[in-house]
Every structure is written in C-alpha cells, then in structure tokens.
mmCIF file of C-alpha atoms in Angstrom:
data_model
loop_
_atom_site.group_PDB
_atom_site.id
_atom_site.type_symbol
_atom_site.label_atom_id
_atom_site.label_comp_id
_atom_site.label_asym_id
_atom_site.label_seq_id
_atom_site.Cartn_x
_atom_site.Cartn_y
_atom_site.Cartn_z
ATOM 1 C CA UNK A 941 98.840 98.968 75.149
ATOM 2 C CA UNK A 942 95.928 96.405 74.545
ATOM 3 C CA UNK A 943 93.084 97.713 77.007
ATOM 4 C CA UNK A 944 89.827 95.103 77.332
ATOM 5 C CA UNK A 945 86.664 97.365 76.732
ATOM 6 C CA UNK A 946 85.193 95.553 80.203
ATOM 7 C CA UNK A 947 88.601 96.557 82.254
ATOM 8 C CA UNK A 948 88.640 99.904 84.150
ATOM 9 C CA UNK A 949 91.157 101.944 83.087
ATOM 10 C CA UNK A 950 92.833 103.618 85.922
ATOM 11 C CA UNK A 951 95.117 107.027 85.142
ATOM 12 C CA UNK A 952 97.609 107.718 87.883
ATOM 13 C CA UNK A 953 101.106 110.150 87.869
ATOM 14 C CA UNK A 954 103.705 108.686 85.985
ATOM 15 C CA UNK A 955 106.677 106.993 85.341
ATOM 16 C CA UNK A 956 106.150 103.160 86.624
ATOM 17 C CA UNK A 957 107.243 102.253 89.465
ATOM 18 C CA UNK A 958 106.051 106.074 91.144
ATOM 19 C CA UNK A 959 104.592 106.005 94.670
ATOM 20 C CA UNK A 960 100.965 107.350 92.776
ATOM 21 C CA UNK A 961 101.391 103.669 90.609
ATOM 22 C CA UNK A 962 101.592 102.185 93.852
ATOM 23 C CA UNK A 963 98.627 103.814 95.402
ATOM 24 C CA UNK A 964 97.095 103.280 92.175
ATOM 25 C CA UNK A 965 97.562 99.001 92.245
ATOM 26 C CA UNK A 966 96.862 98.928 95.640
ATOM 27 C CA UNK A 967 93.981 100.784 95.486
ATOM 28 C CA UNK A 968 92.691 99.137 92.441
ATOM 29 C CA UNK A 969 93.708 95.975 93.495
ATOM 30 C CA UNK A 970 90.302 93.972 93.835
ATOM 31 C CA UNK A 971 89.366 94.833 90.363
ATOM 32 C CA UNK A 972 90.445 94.223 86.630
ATOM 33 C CA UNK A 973 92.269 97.445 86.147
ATOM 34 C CA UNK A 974 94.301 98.813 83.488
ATOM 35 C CA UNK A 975 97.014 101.056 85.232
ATOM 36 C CA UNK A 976 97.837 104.140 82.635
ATOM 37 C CA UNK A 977 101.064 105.973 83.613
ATOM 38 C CA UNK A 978 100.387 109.882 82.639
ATOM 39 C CA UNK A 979 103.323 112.545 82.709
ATOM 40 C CA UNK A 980 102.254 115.239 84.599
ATOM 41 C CA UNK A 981 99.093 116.195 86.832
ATOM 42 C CA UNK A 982 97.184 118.097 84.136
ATOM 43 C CA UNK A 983 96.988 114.850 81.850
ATOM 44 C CA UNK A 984 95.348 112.425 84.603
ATOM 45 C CA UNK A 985 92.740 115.375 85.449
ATOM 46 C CA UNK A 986 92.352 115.615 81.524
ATOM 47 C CA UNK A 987 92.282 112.253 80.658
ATOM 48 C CA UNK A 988 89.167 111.805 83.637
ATOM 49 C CA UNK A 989 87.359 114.979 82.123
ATOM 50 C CA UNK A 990 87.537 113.641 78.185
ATOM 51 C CA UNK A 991 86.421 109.895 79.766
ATOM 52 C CA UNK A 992 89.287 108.391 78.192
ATOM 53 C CA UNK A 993 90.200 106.967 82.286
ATOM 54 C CA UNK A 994 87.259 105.827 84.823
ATOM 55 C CA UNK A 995 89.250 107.182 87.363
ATOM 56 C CA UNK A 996 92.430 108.839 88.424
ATOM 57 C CA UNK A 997 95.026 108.298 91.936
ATOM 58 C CA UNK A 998 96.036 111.770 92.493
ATOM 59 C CA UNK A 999 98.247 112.882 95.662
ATOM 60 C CA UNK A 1000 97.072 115.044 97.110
ATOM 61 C CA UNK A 1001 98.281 116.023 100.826
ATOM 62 C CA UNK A 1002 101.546 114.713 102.733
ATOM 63 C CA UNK A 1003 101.541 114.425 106.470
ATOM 64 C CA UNK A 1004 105.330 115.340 106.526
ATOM 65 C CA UNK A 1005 105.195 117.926 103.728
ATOM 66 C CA UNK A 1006 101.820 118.942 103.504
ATOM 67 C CA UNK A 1007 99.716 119.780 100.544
ATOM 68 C CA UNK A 1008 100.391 119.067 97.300
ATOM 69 C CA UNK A 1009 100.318 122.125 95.401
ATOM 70 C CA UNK A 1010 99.954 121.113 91.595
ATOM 71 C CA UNK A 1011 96.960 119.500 92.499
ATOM 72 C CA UNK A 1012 95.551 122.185 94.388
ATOM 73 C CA UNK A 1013 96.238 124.350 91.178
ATOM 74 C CA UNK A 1014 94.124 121.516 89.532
ATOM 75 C CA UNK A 1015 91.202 122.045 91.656
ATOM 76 C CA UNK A 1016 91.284 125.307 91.028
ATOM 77 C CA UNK A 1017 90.337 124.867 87.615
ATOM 78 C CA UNK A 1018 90.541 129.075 86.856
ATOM 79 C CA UNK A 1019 89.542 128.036 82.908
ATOM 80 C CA UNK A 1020 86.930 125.515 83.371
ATOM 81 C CA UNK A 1021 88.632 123.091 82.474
ATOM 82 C CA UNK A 1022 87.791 119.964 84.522
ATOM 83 C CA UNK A 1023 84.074 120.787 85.025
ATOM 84 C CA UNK A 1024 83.116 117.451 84.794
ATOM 85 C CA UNK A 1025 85.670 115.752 87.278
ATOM 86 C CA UNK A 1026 85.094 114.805 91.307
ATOM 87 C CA UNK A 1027 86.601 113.320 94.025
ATOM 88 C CA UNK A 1028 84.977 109.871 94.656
ATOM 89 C CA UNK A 1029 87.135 108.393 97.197
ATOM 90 C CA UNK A 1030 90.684 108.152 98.994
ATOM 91 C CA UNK A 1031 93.685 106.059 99.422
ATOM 92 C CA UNK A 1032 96.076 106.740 102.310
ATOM 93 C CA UNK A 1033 99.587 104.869 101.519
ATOM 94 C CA UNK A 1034 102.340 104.644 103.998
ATOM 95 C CA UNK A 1035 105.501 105.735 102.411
ATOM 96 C CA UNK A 1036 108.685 104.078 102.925
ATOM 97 C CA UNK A 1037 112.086 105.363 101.288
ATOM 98 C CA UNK A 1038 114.630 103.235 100.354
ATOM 99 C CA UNK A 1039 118.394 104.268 99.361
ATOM 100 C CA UNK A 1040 118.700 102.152 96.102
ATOM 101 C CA UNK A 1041 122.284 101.837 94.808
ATOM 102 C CA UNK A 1042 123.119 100.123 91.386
ATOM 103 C CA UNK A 1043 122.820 96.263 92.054
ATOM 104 C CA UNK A 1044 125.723 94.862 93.050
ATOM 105 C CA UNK A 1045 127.306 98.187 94.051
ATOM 106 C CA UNK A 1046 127.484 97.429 97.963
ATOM 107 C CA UNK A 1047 127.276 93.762 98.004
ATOM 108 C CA UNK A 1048 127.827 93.988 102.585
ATOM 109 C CA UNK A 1049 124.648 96.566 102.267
ATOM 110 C CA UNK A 1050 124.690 99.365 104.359
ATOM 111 C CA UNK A 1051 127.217 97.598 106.980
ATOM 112 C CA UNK A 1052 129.590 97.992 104.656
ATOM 113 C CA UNK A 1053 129.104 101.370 103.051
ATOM 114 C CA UNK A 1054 132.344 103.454 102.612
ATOM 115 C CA UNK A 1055 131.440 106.715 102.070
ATOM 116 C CA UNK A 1056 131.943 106.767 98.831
ATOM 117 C CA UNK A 1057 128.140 107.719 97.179
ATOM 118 C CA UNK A 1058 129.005 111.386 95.276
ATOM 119 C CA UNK A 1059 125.255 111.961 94.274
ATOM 120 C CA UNK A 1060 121.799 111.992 95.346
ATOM 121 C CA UNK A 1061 118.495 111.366 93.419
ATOM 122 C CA UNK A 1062 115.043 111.902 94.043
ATOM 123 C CA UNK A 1063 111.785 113.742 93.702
ATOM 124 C CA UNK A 1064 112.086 117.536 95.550
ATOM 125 C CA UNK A 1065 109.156 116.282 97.951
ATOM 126 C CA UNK A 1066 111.206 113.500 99.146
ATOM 127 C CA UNK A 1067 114.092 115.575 100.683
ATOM 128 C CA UNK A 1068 112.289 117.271 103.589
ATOM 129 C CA UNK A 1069 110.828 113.265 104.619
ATOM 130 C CA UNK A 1070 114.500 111.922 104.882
ATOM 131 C CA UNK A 1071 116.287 114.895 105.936
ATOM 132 C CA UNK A 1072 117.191 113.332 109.178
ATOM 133 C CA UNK A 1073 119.308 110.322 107.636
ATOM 134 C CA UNK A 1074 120.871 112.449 105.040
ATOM 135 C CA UNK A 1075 121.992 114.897 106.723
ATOM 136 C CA UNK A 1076 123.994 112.912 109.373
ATOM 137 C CA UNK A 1077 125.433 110.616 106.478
ATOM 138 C CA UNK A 1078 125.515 112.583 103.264
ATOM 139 C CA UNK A 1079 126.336 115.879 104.558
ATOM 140 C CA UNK A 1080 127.720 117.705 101.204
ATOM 141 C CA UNK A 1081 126.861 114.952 98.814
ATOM 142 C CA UNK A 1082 125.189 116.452 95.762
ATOM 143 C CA UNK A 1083 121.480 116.393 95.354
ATOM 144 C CA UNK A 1084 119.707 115.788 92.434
ATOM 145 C CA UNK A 1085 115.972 116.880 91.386
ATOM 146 C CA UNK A 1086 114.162 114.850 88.985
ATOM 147 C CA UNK A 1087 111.011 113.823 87.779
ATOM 148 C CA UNK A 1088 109.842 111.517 90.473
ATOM 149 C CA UNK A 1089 111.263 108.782 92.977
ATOM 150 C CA UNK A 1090 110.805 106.359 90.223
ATOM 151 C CA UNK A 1091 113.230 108.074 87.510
ATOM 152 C CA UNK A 1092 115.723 108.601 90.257
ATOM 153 C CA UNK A 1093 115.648 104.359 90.686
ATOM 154 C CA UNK A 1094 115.888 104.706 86.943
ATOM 155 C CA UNK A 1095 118.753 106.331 86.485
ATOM 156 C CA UNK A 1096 120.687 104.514 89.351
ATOM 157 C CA UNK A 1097 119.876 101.434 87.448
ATOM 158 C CA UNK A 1098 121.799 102.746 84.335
ATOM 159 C CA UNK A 1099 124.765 104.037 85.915
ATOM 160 C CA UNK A 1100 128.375 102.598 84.978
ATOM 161 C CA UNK A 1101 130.568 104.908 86.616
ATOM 162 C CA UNK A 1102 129.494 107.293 89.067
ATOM 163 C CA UNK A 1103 128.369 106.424 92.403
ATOM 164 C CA UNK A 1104 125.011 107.656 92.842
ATOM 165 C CA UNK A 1105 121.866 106.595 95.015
ATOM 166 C CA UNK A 1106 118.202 107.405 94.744
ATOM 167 C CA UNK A 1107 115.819 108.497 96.996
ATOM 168 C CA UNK A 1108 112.635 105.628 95.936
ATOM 169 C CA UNK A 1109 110.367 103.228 97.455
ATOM 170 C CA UNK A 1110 110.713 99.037 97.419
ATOM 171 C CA UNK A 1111 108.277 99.188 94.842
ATOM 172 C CA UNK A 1112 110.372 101.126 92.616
ATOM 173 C CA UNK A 1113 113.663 99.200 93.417
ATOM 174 C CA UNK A 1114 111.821 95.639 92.640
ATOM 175 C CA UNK A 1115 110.942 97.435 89.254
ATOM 176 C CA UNK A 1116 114.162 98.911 88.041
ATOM 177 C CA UNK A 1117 116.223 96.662 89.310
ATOM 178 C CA UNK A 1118 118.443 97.902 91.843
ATOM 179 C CA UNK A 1119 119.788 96.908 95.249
ATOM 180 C CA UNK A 1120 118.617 98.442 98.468
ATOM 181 C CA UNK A 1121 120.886 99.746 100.681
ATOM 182 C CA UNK A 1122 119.047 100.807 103.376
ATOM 183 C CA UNK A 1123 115.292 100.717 104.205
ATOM 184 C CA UNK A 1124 112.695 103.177 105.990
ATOM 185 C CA UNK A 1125 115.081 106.376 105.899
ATOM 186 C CA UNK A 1126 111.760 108.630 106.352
ATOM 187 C CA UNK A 1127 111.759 111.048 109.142
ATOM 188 C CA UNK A 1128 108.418 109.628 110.815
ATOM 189 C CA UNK A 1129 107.180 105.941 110.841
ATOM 190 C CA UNK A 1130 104.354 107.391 110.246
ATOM 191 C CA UNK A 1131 104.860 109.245 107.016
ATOM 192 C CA UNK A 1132 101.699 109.037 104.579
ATOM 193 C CA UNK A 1133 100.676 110.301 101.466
ATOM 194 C CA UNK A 1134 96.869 110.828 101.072
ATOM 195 C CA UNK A 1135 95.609 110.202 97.418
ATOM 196 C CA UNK A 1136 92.440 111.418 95.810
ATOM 197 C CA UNK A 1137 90.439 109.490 93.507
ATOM 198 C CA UNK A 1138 88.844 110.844 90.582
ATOM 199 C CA UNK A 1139 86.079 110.438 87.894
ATOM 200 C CA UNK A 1140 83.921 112.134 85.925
ATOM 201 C CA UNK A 1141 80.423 112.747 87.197
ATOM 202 C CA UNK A 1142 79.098 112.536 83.591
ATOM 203 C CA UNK A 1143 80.321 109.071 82.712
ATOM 204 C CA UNK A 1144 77.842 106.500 81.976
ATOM 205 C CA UNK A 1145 80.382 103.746 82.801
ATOM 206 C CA UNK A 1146 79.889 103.513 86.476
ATOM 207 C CA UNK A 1147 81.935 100.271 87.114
ATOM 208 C CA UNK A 1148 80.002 99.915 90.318
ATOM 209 C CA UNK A 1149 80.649 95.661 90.465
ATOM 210 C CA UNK A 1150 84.030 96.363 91.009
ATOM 211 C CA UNK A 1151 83.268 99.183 93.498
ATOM 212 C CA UNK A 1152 80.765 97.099 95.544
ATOM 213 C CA UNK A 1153 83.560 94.102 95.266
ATOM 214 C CA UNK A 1154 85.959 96.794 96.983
ATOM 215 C CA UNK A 1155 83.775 97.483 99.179
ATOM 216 C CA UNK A 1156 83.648 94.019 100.697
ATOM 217 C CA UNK A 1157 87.417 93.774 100.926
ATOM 218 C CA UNK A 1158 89.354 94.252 104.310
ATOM 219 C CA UNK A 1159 88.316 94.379 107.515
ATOM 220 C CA UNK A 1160 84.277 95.062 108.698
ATOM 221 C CA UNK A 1161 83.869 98.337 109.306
ATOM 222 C CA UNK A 1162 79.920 97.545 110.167
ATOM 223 C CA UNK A 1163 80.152 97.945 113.803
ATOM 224 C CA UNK A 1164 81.171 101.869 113.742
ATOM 225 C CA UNK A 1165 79.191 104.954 111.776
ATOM 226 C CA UNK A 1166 81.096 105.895 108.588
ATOM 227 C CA UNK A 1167 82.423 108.994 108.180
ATOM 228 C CA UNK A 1168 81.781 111.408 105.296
ATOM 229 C CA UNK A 1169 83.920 113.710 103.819
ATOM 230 C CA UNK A 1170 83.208 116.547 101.431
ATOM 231 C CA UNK A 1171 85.511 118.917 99.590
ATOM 232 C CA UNK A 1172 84.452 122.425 98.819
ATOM 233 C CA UNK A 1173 85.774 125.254 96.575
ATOM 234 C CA UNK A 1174 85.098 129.087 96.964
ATOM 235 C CA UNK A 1175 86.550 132.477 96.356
ATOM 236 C CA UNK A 1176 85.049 135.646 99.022
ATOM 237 C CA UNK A 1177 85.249 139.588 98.440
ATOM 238 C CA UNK A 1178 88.302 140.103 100.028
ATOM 239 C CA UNK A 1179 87.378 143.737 100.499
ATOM 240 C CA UNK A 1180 84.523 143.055 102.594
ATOM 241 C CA UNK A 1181 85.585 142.880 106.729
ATOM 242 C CA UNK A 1182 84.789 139.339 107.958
ATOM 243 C CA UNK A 1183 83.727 137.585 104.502
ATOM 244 C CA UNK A 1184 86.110 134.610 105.408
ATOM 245 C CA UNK A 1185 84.548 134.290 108.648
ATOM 246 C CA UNK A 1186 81.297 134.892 107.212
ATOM 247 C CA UNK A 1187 81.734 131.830 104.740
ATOM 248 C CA UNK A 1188 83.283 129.327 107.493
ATOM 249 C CA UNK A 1189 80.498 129.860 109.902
ATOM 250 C CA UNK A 1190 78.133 128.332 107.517
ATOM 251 C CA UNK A 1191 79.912 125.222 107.790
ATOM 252 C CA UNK A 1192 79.360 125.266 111.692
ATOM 253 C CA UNK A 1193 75.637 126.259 111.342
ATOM 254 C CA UNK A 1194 74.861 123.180 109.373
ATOM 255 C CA UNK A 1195 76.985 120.743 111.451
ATOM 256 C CA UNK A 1196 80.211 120.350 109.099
ATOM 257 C CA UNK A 1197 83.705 119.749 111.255
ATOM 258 C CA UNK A 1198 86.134 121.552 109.385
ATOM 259 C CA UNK A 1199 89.296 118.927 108.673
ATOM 260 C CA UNK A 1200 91.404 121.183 106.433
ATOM 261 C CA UNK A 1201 91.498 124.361 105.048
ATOM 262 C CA UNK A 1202 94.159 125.645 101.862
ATOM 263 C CA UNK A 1203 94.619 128.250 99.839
ATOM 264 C CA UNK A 1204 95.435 128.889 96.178
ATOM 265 C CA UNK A 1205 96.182 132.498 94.541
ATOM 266 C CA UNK A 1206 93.079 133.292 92.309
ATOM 267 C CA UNK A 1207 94.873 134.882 89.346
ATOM 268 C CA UNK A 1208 92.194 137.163 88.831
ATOM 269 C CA UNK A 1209 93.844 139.941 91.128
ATOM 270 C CA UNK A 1210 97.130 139.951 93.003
ATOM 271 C CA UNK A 1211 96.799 138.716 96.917
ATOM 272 C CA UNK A 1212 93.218 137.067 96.621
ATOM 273 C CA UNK A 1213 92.770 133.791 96.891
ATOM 274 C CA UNK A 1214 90.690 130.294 96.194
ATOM 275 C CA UNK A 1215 89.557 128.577 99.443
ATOM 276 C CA UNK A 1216 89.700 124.814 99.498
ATOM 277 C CA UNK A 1217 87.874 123.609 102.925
ATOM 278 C CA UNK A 1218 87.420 119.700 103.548
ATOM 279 C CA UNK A 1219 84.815 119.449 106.251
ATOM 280 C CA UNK A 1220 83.322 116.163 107.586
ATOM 281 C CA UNK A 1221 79.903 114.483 108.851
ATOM 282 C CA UNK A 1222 78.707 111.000 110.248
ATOM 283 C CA UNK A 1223 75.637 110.652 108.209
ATOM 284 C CA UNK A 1224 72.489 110.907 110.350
ATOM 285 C CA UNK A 1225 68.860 111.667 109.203
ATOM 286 C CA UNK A 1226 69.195 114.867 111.049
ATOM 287 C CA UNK A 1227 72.445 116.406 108.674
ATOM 288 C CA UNK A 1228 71.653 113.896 105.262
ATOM 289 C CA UNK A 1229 71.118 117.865 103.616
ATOM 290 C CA UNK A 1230 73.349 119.562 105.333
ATOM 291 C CA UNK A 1231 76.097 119.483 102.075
ATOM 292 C CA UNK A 1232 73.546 120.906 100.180
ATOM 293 C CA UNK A 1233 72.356 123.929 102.750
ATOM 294 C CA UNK A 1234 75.517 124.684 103.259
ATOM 295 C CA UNK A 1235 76.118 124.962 99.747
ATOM 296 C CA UNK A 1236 72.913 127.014 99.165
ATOM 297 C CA UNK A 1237 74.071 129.790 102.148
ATOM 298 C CA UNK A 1238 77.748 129.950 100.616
ATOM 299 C CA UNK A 1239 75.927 131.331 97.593
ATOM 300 C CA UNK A 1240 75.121 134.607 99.094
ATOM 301 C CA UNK A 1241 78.512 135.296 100.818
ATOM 302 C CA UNK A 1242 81.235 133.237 98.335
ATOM 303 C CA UNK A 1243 82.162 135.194 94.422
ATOM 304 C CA UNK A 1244 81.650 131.262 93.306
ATOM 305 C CA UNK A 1245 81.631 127.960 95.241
ATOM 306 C CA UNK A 1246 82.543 124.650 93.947
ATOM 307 C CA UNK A 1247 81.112 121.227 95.117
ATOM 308 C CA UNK A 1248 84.116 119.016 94.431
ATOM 309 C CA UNK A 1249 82.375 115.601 96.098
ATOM 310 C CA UNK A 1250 81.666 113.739 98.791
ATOM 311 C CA UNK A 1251 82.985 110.003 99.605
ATOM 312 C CA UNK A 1252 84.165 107.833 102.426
ATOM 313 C CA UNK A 1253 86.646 108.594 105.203
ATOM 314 C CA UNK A 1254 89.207 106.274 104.796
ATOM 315 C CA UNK A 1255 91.515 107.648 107.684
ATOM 316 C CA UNK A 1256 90.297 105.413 110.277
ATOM 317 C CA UNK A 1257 90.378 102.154 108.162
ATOM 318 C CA UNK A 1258 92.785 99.489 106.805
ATOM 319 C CA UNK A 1259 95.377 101.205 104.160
ATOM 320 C CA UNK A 1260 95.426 98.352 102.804
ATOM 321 C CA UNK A 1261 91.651 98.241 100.619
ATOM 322 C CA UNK A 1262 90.496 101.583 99.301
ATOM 323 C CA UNK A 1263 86.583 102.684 99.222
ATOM 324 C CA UNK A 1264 84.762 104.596 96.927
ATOM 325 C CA UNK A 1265 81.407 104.731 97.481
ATOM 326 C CA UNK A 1266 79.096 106.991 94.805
ATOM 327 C CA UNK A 1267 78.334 109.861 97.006
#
C-alpha cells in the first residue's frame, strides 16, 4: 500500500468492509486518511504504541450488548505493553444489519423469500442485536461464527451452492458485492456501537490541521457547554472492607459524574479485579484540576491507577462528524 508521508494513517479492526472501517471513514472523513485494516485488537493498540498509525477506531461498548471485552483486556495492559497509548476522542455509529444473500439469489427480495436459506453468518456480537427477526424466521437454521460481519458478506459473495446469508451492514454489502434482502433487522432502532479513538501521547506528529478542520465540521455546538469525559484505570486491596467505596468516593469529592463502571480479572490473583470507571465534567474554572486531584487521592487508596485520557463527549452531538480535541 503506497501511504503519502503528509496523510494520517488511521489503524482500525479488520477485514474491509467491518463496521470499525466504517466508523473509521466516517470518522476520518474530513481529513486525508490512510485507512489500515489490522487483524485483531492487539495489532491496532500495537501499531498506535510503535507510531507506525496516528490513531486507531477501536469499539469499544455496545448499547445492545454492552462492553466490548477484548478491548477492555487491552486497557488493561497487565505487561505494559501499551504505555504510551490514550484515548483522544469518540465516534458513536448507528448500526444497521442487513441480511445479504448472494446477488441475484432472491431477485423479488424479501417478498419473495421461500424459506429456503440453510445457514447463517456473522460476527458472535451480532446475534443477540437481531435475535428478534431470526428467531421468528430462521428458527433452526444453522448459525455460523466468523471473523467479523464483513467476512460473513465475504463468504456469501463466494458461494455457488449452498444457500447461506450473512449477518453485515450496507457498507459491507456495497463492498462485497451482494444483494440485500432485508434491511434494519436490529432489535432497537437505536442500536449503537461507541468507538474509541486512539494515539500515542509520545508522538511528535500531532496532525492537529486536520483535527481543528474536524472540529469545524457538523453542526455548532457553540451555544451549549461541552462535556468532558475521562477514562480511569485502577486495581484496590480487595482484602480491605470498603476499598471500592473508598476509591469511588473520590470521584464524588472532586465533582466527577460517574458514566460507567467495568471490570476486568487482574491475573495477578484469582477473583480480583481491574476497575475501569468513565466519569464526566463540564469544564468550569472551579473543576479545570479536578482530573488531576482525583488522580492524586486514588494514589493512597488504589494498588495502581491509570490515566487513560480525557476528550470530548460526543453523545449529545451529530454521529455524523467525530471530535478529538487534545485533552
């Protein structure tokens, strides 16, 4: 792949055509962006930390199926390994399924469907947002895991014989080829996938024309305080009574609105666990420190604490620009 020097180069979850390369173009969209496919999670986290990508589209939470837990493994980072990486901003895409059939399979569409589909592909995430649809019409049919939603479009495209359908978006069915037989099969309209971006704190390519050119894009958000966001790592003594709620009240002292809170097994020893809390702020003259006290207090009741980054709130805004503002 020929890659201009001056052209960001933007990692997201592989193959082509995957709901992350979706996130990742529309995200990316008001800039000159290379879009580099990487196989699993691990590589687009690497690939920020060795500064071979400016940034990386991760998923990261789904409001039908919750978090993502590869990524929260990620953030983890139990060897060190991503020292370097943070979250600079978010992307919240809409996800609408499609059931793609080999083109020219059903040529009525789904009028005219007989029954006759013997196999079912998608991603494992993608079952529990369509259940509703395919349990009322493909009761019994045979359900394939694979790689992503994008490889499932993939292999529809090369079938000859059987008579399978995948579980993919629009995106993915303009890509491979393939006819759609039926559009928005999601549980809930309002069915999102929240996506992380990533880059490396140490890089001295900043690409902050393209950011401020984002920035611009979409509707004004002027007339309304922005929201912050901040994402924060830490691991307590579990043998001490109260050291969870010791840690949380911190974020209450110092003003923080707690948004989310996961957890992730520490490895370290059995039944303990890796806090991930996402707490919020409208910035204010008054709470401008408060990240940082908070961070400072953690210290005497957290094993370790992790600043993972602090960008825009992009929950209340257009889905269709993206924001990442250098926290």
């Amino acid at each position: 792949m020929n890659m201009s020097l001056n052209r960001l180069r933007v990692a997201f979850l592989g193959p082509r055509a995957s709901f992350s390369h979706q996130a990742a173009a529309e995200s990316f969209g008001g800039t000159s962006a290379d879009l580099i496919p990487h196989v699993s999670f691990a590589d687009a986290f690497a690939a920020v930390q060795q500064q071979e990508a400016d940034y990386a589209v991760i998923p990261f939470e789904n409001s039908t199926n919750g978090s993502v837990v590869q990524t929260l493994d990620l953030l983890a980072d139990r060897n060190d390994l991503y020292k370097d990486v943070t979250v600079c901003g978010e992307y919240y895409l809409t996800v609408h399924h499609c059931l793609l059939v080999h083109k020219g399979t059903y040529p009525s569409g789904w009028n005219g469907y007989d029954g006759s589909i013997t196999k079912l592909y998608t991603h494992p995430q993608a079952w529990g947002q369509c259940e509703l649809l395919l349990s009322q019409y493909f009761k019994g049919v045979e359900r394939q895991d694979v790689s992503s939603t994008s490889k499932a479009a993939e292999i529809v495209s090369k079938e000859t014989e059987e008579r399978g359908a995948a579980v993919a978006s629009r995106f993915a069915a303009d890509y491979h080829g393939v006819d759609v037989l039926k559009e928005n099969i999601e549980d809930r309209a309002d069915n999102t996938t929240r996506f992380l971006i990533l880059r490396n704190m140490r890089a001295e390519r900043v690409a902050q024309p393209e950011l401020e050119q984002l920035n611009v894009l979409g509707q004004d958000r002027s007339a309304a305080p922005t929201t912050h966001k901040t994402l924060i790592s830490f691991a307590i003594d579990h043998s001490l009574p109260g050291a969870l709620a010791s840690a949380l009240l911190i974020f209450k002292d110092h003003g923080l609105n707690l948004t989310s809170i996961n957890t992730r097994p520490s490895l370290k020893r059995a039944w303990q666990y890796i806090f991930f809390v996402e707490c919020e702020r409208t910035p204010s003259d008054e709470n401008n420190e408060a990240v940082v006290r908070a961070l400072n207090d953690l210290q005497h009741v957290t094993e370790f604490r992790r600043d993972w980054g602090t960008w825009k709130d992009r929950l209340g805004a257009s889905i269709d620009n993206a924001d990442f503002a250098m926290a």
